mmCIF file with all atom_site columns, C-alpha atoms in Angstrom:
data_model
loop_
_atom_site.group_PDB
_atom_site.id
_atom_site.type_symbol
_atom_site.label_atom_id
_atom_site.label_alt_id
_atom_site.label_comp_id
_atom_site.label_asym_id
_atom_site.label_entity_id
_atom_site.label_seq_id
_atom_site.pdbx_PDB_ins_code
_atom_site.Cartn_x
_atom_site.Cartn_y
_atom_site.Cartn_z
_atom_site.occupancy
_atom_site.B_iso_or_equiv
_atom_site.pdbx_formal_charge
_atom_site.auth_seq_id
_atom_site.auth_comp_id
_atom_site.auth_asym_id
_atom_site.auth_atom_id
_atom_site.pdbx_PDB_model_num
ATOM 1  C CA . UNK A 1 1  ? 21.829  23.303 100.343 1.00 84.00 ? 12  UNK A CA 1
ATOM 2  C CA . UNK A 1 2  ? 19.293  20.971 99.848  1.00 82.00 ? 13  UNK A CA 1
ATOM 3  C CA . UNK A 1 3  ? 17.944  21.845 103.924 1.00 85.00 ? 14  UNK A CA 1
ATOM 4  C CA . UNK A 1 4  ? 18.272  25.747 103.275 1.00 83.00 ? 15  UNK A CA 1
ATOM 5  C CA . UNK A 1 5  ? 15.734  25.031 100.790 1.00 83.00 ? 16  UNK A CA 1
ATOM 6  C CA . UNK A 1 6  ? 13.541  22.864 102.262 1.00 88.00 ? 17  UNK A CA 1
ATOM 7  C CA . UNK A 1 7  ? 13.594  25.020 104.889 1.00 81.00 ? 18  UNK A CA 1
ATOM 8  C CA . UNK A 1 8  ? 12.220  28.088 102.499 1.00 84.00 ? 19  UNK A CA 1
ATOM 9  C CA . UNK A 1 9  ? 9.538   26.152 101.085 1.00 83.00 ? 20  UNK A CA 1
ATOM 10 C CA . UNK A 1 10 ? 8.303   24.939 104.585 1.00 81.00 ? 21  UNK A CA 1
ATOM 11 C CA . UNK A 1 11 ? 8.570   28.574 105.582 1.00 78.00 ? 22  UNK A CA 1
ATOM 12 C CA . UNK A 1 12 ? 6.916   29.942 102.543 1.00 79.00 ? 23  UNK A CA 1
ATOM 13 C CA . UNK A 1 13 ? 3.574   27.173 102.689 1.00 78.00 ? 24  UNK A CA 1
ATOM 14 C CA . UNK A 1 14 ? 3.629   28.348 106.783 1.00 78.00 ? 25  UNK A CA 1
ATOM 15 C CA . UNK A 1 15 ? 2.898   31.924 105.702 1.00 69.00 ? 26  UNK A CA 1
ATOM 16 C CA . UNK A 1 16 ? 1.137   31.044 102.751 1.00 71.00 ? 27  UNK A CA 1
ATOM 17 C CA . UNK A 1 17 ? -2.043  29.268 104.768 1.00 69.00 ? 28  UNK A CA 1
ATOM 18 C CA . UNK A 1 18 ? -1.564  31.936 107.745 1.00 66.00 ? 29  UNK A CA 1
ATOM 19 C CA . UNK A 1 19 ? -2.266  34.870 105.200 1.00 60.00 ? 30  UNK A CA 1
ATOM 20 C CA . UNK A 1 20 ? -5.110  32.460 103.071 1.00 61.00 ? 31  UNK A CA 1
ATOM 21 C CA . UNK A 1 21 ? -6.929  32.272 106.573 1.00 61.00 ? 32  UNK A CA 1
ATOM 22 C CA . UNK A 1 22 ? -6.337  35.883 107.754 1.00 57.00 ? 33  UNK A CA 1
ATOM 23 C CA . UNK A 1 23 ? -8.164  37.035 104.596 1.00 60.00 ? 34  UNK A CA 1
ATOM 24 C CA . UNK A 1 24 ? -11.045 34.537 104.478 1.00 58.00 ? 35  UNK A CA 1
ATOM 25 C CA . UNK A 1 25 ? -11.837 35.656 108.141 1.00 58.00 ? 36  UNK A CA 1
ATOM 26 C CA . UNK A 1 26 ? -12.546 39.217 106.994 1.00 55.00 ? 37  UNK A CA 1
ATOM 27 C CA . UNK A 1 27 ? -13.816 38.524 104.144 1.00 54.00 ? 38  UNK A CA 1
ATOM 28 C CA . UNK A 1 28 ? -16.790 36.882 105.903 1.00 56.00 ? 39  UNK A CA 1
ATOM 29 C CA . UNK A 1 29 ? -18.402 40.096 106.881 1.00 57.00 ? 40  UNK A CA 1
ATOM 30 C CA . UNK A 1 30 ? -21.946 40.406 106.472 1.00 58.00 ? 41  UNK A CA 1
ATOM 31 C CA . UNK A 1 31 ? -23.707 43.375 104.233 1.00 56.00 ? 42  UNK A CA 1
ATOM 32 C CA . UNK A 1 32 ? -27.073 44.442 103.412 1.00 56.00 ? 43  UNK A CA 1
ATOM 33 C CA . UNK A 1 33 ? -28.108 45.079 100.514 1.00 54.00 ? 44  UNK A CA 1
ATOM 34 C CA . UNK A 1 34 ? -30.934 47.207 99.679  1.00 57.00 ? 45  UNK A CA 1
ATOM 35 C CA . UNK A 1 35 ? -33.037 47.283 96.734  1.00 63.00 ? 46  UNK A CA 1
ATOM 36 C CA . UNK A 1 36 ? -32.611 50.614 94.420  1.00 75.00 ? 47  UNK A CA 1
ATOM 37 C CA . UNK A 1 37 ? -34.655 52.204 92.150  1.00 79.00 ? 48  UNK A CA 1
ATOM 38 C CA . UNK A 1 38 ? -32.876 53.308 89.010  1.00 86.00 ? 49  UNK A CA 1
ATOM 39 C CA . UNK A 1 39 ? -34.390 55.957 87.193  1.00 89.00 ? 50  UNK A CA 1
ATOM 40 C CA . UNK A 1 40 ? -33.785 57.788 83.796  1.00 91.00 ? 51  UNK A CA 1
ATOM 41 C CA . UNK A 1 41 ? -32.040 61.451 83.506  1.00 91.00 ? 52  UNK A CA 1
ATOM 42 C CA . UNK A 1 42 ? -35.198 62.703 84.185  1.00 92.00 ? 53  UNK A CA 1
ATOM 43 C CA . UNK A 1 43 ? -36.076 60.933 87.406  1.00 88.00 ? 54  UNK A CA 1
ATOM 44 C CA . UNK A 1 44 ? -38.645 58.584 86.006  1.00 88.00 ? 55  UNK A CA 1
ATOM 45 C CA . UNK A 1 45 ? -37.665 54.940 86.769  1.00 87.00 ? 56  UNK A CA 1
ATOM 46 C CA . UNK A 1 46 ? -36.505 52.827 84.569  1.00 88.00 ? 57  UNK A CA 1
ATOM 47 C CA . UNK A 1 47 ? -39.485 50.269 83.531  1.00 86.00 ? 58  UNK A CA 1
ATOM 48 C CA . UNK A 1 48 ? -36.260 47.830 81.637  1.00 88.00 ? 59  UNK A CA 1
ATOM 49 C CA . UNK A 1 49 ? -35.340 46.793 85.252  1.00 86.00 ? 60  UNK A CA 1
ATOM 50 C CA . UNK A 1 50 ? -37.338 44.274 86.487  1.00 83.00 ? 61  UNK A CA 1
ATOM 51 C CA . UNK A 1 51 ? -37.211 45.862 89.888  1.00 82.00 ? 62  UNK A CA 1
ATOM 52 C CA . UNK A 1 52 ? -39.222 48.686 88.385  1.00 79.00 ? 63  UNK A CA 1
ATOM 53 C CA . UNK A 1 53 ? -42.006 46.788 86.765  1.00 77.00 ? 64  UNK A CA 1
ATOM 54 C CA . UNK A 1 54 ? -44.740 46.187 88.652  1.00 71.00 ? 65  UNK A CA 1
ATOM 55 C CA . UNK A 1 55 ? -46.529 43.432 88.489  1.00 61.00 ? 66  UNK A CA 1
ATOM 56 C CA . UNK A 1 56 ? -50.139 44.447 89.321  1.00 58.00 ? 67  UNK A CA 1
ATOM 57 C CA . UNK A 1 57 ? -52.179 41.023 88.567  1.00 60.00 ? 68  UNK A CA 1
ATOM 58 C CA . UNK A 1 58 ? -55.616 41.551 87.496  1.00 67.00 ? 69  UNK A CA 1
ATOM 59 C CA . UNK A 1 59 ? -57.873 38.765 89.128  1.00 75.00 ? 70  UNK A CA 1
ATOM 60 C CA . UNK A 1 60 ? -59.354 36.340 86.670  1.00 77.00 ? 71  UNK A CA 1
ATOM 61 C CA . UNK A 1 61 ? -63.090 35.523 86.897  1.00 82.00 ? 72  UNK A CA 1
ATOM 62 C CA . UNK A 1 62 ? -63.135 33.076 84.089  1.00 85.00 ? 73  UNK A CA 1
ATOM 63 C CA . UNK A 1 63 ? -61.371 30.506 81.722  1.00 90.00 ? 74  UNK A CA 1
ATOM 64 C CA . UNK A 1 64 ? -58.352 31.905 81.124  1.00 90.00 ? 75  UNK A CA 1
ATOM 65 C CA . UNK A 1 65 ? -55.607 30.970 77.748  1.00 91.00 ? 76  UNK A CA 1
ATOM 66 C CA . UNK A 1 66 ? -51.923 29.363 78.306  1.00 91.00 ? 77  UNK A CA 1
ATOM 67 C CA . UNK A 1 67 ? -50.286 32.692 78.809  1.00 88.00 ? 78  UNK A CA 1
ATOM 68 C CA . UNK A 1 68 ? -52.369 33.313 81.765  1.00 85.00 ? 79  UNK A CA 1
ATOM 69 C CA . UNK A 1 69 ? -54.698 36.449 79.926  1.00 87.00 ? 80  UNK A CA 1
ATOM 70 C CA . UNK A 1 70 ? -58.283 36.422 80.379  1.00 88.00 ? 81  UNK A CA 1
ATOM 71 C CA . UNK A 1 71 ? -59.719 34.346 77.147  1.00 90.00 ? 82  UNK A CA 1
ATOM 72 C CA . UNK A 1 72 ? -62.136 37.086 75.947  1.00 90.00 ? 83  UNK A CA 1
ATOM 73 C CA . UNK A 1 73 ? -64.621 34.375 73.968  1.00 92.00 ? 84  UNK A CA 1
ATOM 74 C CA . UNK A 1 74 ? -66.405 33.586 77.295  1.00 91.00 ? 85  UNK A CA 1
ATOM 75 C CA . UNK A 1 75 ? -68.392 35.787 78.871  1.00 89.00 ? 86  UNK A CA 1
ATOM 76 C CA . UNK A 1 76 ? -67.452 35.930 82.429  1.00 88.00 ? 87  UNK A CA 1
ATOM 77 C CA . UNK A 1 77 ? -64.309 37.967 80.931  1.00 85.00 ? 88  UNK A CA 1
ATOM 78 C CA . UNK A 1 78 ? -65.575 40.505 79.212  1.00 84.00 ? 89  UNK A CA 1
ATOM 79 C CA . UNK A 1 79 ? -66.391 43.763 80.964  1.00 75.00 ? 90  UNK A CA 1
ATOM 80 C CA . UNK A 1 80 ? -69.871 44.926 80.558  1.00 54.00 ? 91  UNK A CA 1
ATOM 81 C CA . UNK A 1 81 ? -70.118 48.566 79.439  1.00 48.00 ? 92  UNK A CA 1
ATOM 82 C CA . UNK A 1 82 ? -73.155 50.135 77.788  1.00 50.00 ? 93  UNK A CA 1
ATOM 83 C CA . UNK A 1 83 ? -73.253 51.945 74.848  1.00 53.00 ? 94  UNK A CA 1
ATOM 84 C CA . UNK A 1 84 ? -76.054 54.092 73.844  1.00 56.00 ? 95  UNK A CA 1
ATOM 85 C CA . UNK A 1 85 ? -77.057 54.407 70.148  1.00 62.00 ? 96  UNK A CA 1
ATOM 86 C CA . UNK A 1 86 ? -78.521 57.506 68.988  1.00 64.00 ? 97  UNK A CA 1
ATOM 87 C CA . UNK A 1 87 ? -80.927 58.327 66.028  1.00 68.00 ? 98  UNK A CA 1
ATOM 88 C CA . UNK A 1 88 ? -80.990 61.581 63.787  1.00 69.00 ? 99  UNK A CA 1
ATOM 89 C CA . UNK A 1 89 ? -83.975 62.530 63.660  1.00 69.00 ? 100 UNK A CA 1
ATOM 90 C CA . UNK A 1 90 ? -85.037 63.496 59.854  1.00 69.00 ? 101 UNK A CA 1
ATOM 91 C CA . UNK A 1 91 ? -85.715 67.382 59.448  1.00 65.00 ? 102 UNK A CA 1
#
């Protein structure tokens, strides 16, 4: 009795590692994966995905603050625009 089952088990750990190895040999196939856009019902994308954020950086010219923004006390940040007062004249 006691070969019968020694026998079985030596049997059994035979097939076990021949089906173990069979499997691991296809599961090694390669695939590509390609980024997708997911959008809203709509067709908009999604700007909560990361993948649909972009992440247009604006250059810098001056000092800028520890979250990376322009610090907008100096004056090489600030963006010059011109703004034209005008006067009413008294009737």
């Amino acid at each position: 009795m006691k070969k019968l089952l020694t026998l079985a088990a030596m049997l059994f750990m035979g097939l076990s590692t021949t089906l173990v190895s069979a499997q691991s040999k296809t599961a090694k196939k390669t695939t590509t994966t390609t980024q997708t856009v997911k959008t809203k019902k709509d067709g908009s994308p999604d700007l909560r995905y990361k993948t649909n954020t972009s992440t247009s950086t604006k250059k810098v010219v001056g000092p800028v603050k520890k979250d990376g923004t322009a610090d907008m006390r100096y004056k090489a940040n600030k963006t010059t625009t011109t703004v034209s007062k005008t006067t009413k004249k008294k009737p």
